[in-house]
Coordinates of C-alpha atoms in Angstrom, one line a residue:
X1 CA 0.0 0.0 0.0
X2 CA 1.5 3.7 -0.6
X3 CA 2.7 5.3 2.1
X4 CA 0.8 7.6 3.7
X5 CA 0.1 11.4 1.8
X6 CA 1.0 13.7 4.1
X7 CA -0.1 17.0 2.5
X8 CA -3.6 15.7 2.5
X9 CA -3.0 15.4 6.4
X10 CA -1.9 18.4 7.0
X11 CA -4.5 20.0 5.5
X12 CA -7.5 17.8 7.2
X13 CA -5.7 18.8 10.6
X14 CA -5.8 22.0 9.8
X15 CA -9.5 22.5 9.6
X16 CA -10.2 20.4 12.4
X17 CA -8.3 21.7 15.1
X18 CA -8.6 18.8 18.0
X19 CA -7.0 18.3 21.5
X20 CA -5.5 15.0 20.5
X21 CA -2.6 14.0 23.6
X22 CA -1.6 10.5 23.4
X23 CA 1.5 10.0 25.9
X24 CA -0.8 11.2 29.0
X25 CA -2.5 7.7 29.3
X26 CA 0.6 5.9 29.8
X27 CA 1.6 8.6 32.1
X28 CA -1.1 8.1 34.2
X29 CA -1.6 4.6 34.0
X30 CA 2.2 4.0 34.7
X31 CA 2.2 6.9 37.8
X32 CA -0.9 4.1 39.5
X33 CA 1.2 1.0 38.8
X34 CA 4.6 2.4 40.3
X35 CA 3.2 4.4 42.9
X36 CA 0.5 2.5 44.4
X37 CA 2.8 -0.5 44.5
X38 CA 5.0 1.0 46.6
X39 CA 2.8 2.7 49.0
X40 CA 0.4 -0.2 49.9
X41 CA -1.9 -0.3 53.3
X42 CA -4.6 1.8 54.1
X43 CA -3.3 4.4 52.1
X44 CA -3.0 2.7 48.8
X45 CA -7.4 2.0 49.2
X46 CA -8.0 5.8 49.9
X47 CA -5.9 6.7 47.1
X48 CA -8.0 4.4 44.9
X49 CA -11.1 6.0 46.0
X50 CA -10.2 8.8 44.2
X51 CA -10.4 7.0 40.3
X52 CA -13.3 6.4 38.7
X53 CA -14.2 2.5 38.8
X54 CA -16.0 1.0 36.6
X55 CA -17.3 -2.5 35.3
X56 CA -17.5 -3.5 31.8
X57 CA -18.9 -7.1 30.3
X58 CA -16.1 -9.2 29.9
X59 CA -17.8 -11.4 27.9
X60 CA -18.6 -8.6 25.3
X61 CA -14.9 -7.6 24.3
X62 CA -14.5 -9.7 21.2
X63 CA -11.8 -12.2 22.2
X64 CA -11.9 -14.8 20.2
X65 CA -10.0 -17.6 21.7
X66 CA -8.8 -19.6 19.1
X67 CA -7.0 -16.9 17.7
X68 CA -5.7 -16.5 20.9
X69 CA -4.3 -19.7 20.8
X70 CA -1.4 -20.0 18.5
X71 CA 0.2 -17.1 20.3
X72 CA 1.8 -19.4 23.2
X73 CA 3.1 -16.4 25.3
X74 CA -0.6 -14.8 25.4
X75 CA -1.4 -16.3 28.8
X76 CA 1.9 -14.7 30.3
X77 CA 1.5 -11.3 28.9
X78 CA -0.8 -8.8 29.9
X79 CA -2.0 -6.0 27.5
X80 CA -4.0 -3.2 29.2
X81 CA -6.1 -0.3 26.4
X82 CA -4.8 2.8 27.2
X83 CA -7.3 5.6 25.9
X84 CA -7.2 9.6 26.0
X85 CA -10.0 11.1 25.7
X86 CA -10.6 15.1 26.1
X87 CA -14.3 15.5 27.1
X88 CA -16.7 17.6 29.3
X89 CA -18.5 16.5 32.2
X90 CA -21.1 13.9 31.4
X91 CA -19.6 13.1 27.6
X92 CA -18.0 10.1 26.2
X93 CA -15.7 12.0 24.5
X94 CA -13.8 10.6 21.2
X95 CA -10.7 8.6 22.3
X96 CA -8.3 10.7 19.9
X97 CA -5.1 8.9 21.7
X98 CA -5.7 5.0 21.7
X99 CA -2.7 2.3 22.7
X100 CA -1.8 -0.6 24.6
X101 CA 0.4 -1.0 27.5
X102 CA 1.9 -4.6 27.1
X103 CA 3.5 -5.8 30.1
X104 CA 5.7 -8.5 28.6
X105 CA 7.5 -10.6 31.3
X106 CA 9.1 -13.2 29.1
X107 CA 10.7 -10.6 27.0
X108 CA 11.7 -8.5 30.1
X109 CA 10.0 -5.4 28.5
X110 CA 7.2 -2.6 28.6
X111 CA 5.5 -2.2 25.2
X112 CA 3.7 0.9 24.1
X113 CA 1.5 0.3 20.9
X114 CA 0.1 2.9 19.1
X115 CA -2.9 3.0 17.3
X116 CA -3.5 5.7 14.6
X117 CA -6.9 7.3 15.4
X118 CA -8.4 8.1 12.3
X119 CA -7.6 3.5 11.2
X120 CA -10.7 3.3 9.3
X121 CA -12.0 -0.3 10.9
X122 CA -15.2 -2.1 11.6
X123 CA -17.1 -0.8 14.4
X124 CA -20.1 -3.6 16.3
X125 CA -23.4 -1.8 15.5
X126 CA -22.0 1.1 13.6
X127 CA -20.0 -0.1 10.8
X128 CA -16.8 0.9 9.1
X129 CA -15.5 3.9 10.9
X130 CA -13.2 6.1 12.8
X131 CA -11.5 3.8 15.4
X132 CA -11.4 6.5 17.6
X133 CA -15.4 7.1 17.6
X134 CA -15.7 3.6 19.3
X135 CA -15.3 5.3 22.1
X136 CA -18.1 8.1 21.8
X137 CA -20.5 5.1 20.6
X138 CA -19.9 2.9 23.4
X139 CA -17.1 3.9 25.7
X140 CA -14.1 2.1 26.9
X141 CA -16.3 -1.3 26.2
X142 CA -17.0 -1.0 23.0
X143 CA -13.8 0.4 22.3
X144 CA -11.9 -2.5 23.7
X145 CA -14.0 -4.8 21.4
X146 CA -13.1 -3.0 18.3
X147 CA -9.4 -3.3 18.8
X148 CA -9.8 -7.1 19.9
X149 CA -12.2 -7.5 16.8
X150 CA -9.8 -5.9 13.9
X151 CA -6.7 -6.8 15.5
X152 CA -6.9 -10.1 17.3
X153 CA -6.0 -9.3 20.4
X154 CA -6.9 -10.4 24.3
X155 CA -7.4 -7.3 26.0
X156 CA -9.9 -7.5 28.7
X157 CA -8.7 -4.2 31.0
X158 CA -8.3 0.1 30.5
X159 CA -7.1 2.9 31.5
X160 CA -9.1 6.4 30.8
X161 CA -7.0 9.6 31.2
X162 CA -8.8 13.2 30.2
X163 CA -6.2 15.5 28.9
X164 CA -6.7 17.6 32.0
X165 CA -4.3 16.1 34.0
X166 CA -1.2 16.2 31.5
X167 CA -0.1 19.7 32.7
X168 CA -0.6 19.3 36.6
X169 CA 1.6 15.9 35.8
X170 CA 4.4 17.7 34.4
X171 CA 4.7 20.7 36.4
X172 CA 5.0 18.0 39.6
X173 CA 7.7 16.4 38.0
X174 CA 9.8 19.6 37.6
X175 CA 9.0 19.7 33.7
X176 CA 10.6 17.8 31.1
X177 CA 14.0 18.6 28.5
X178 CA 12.7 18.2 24.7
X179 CA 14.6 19.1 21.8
X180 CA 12.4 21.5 19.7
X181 CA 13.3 21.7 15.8
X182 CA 13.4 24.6 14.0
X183 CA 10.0 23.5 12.3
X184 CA 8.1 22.8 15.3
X185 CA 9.7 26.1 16.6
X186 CA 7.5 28.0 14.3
X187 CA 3.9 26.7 15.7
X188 CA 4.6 25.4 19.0
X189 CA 3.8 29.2 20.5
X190 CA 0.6 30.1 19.1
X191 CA -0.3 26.3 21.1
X192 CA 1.1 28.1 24.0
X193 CA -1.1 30.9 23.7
X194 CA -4.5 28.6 23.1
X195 CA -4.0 26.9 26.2
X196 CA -2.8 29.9 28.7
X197 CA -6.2 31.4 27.7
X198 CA -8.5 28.3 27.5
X199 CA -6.5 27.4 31.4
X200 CA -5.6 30.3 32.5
X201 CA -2.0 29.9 33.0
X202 CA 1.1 32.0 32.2
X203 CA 3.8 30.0 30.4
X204 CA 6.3 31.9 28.4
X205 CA 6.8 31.4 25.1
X206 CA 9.8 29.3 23.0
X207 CA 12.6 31.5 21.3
X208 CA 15.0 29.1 19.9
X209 CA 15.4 25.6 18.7
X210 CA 17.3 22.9 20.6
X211 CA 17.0 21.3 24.0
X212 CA 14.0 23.3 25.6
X213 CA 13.2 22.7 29.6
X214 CA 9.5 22.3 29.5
X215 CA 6.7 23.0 31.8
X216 CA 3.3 21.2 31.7
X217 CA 2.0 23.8 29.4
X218 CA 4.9 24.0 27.1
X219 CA 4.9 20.4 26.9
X220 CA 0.9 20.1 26.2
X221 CA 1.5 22.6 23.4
X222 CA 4.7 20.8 21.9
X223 CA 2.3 17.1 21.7
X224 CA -0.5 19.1 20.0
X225 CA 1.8 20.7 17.1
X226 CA 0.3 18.9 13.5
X227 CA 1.6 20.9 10.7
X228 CA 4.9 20.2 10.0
X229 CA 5.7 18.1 7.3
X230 CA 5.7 15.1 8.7
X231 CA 1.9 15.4 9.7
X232 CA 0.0 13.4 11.9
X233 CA 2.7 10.6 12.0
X234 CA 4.8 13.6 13.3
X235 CA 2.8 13.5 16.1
X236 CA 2.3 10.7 17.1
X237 CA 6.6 10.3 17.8
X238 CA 6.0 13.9 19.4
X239 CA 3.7 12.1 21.9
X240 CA 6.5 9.5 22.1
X241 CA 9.0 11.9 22.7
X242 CA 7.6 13.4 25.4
X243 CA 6.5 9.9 27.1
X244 CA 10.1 8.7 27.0
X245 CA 10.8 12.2 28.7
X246 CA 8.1 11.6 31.4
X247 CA 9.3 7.5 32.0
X248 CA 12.4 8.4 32.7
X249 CA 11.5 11.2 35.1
X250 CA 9.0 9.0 36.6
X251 CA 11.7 6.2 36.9
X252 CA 13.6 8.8 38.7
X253 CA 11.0 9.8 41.4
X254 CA 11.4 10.1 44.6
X255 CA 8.9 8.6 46.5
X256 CA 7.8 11.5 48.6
X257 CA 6.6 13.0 45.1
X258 CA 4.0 10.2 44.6
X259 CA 1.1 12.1 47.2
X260 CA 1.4 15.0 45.3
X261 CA 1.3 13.5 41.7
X262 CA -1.5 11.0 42.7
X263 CA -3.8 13.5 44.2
X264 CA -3.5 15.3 41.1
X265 CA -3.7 12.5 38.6
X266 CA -6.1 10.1 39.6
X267 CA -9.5 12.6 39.3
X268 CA -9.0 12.0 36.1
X269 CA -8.4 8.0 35.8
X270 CA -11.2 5.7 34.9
X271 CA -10.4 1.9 35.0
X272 CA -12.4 -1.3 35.8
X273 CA -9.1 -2.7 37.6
X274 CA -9.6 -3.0 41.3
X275 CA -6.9 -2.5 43.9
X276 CA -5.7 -6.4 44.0
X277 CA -5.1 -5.7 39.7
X278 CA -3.2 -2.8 40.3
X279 CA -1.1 -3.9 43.2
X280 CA 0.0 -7.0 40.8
X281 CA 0.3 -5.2 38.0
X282 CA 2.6 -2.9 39.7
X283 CA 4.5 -5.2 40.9
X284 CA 5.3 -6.6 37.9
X285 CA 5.9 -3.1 36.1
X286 CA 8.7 -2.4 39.1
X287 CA 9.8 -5.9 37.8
X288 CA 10.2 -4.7 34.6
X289 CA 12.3 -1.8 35.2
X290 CA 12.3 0.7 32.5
X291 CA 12.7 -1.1 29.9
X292 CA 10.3 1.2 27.9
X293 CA 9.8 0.0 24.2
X294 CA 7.5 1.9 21.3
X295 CA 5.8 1.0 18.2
X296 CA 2.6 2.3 16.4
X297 CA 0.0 0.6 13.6
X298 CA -0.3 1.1 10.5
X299 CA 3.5 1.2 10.7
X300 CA 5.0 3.7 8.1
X301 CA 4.5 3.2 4.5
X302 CA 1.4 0.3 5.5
X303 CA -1.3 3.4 5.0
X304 CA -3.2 6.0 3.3
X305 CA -5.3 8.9 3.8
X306 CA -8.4 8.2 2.0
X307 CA -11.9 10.4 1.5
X308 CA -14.2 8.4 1.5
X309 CA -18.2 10.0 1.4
X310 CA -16.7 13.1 2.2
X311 CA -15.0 12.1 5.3
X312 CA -11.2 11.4 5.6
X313 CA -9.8 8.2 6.7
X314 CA -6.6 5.8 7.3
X315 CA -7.0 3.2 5.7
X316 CA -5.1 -0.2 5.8
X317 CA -4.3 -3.6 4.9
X318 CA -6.0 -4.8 8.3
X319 CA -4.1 -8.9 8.0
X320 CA -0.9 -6.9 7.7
X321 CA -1.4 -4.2 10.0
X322 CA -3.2 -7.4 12.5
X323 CA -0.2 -9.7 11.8
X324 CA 2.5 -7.2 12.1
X325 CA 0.8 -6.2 15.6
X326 CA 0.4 -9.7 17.7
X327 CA 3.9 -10.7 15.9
X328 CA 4.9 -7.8 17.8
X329 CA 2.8 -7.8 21.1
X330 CA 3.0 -11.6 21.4
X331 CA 6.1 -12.6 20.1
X332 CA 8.5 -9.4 20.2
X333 CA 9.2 -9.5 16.3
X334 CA 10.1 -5.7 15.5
X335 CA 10.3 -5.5 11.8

């Protein structure tokens, strides 16, 4: 398939001026899992109280066993949907930042697997669409089905972030060092400016290229930059960039920084793991280390934007993109 156009990107994003974050899910997922693993007791349940919990059907997430199957790692690796969603009280919200923390014990590693928002897959009920408007249609549910449905996958658990808490996050942490090009330099202010009005915050602007120390603003507005030439798959590695920043500084945390960061953070987590899940899937994160590893489907040169009845789209070879994903997931082939 040709590789993906670009131009045509930049142009759809242009009109359509979203609050798409994707690294702030992982952020918050991974500030529960190292965090509450380490505090445990009484304090670790009133923390908790402070997420949304919720239940979803577990037998409504499109698992289909046999496929399952051949993969003989699945049972020992744990893959947890990891969505981003920037809504107002009492919406769904679309979840314009979808991936999938893989916790992979057997190859000693923490996988971060992007999916491109605007995939055009099959959605239960709704058809071929948007994957990110599975998440508007049904919430973190149906959302979870679609990606087991098109890509063969096994996930039965989520994390929910709203884009809220990336700021409060990064300002905690003492902010992060990203290199700013001279490209990104050019827009990356006027995204400054957006969001000290919309949130009422002061941060100063960018004057020169290079390795920038970034505060929670600064940072918000360097993820949401998506016209430079490289378009929306520009992004996406913006979003990257910034995560590996954040891992590292995270990795790096004292643990008398943990209150502050959790009280902040968790408002604005919904999951249907309960405190046993995250206890044990913390552990096994700390076990783990930071070992941080990143990958993101359709890879580069697999897609192409597409209009299709006057709406844009991603589309895909989905056997490729579906093989080239669980080869990855399950069995740690990076090609």
């Amino acid at each position: 398939m040709p590789k993906f156009n670009n131009n045509e990107v930049n142009k759809k994003d242009k009109k359509k001026k979203k609050k798409s974050i994707g690294f702030k899910i992982f952020i918050g997922f991974l500030c529960v899992l190292l965090a509450l693993a380490v505090v445990g007791g009484g304090y670790f349940v009133g923390l908790l109280n402070k997420m949304d919990t919720v239940d979803i059907d577990k037998d409504n997430l499109g698992i289909v066993e046999d496929e399952i199957k051949e993969y003989t790692t699945a049972d020992k690796i744990t893959n947890i949907a990891l969505f981003g969603v920037d809504a107002t009280d009492g919406e769904a919200g679309r979840s314009d930042a979808i991936m999938i923390a893989t916790l992979d014990p057997i190859h000693n590693k923490l996988k971060l697997t992007s999916i491109m928002r605007d995939s055009y897959v099959y959605i239960d009920g709704y058809g071929q669409d948007k994957i990110n408007h599975a998440y508007a249609y049904g919430g973190p549910e149906l959302s979870i089905k679609t990606i087991n449905e098109n890509f063969g996958l096994n996930i039965q658990d989520f994390v929910t972030v709203n884009f809220s808490s990336l700021p409060k996050i990064i300002n905690i942490l003492g902010g992060v060092d990203i290199e700013i090009t001279n490209e990104e330099l050019e827009y990356i202010n006027s995204y400054i400016d957006d969001i000290n009005n919309k949130d009422g915050t002061n941060s100063a602007h960018i004057y020169s290229s290079g390795v920038q120390h970034l505060d929670g603003t600064q940072a918000l507005a360097y993820s949401r930059i998506r016209y430079t030439s490289g378009g929306d798959y520009e992004r996406t590695q913006r979003q990257r960039t910034v995560l590996d920043a954040l891992f590292n500084k995270l990795t790096s945390t004292s643990v008398s920084s943990y209150n502050s960061l959790l009280n902040e953070v968790l408002p604005y987590v919904q999951t249907n793991l309960n405190a046993a899940d995250i206890l044990s899937l913390g552990t096994k994160v700390l076990s783990i280390g930071n070992n941080l590893e990143q990958d993101r489907f359709p890879r580069d040169g697999y897609g192409e934007g597409a209009m299709i009845n006057g709406v844009y789209y991603l589309t895909f070879d989905l056997e490729t993109a579906k093989q080239q994903m669980r080869d990855y997931i399950f069995n740690d082939i990076k090609q």
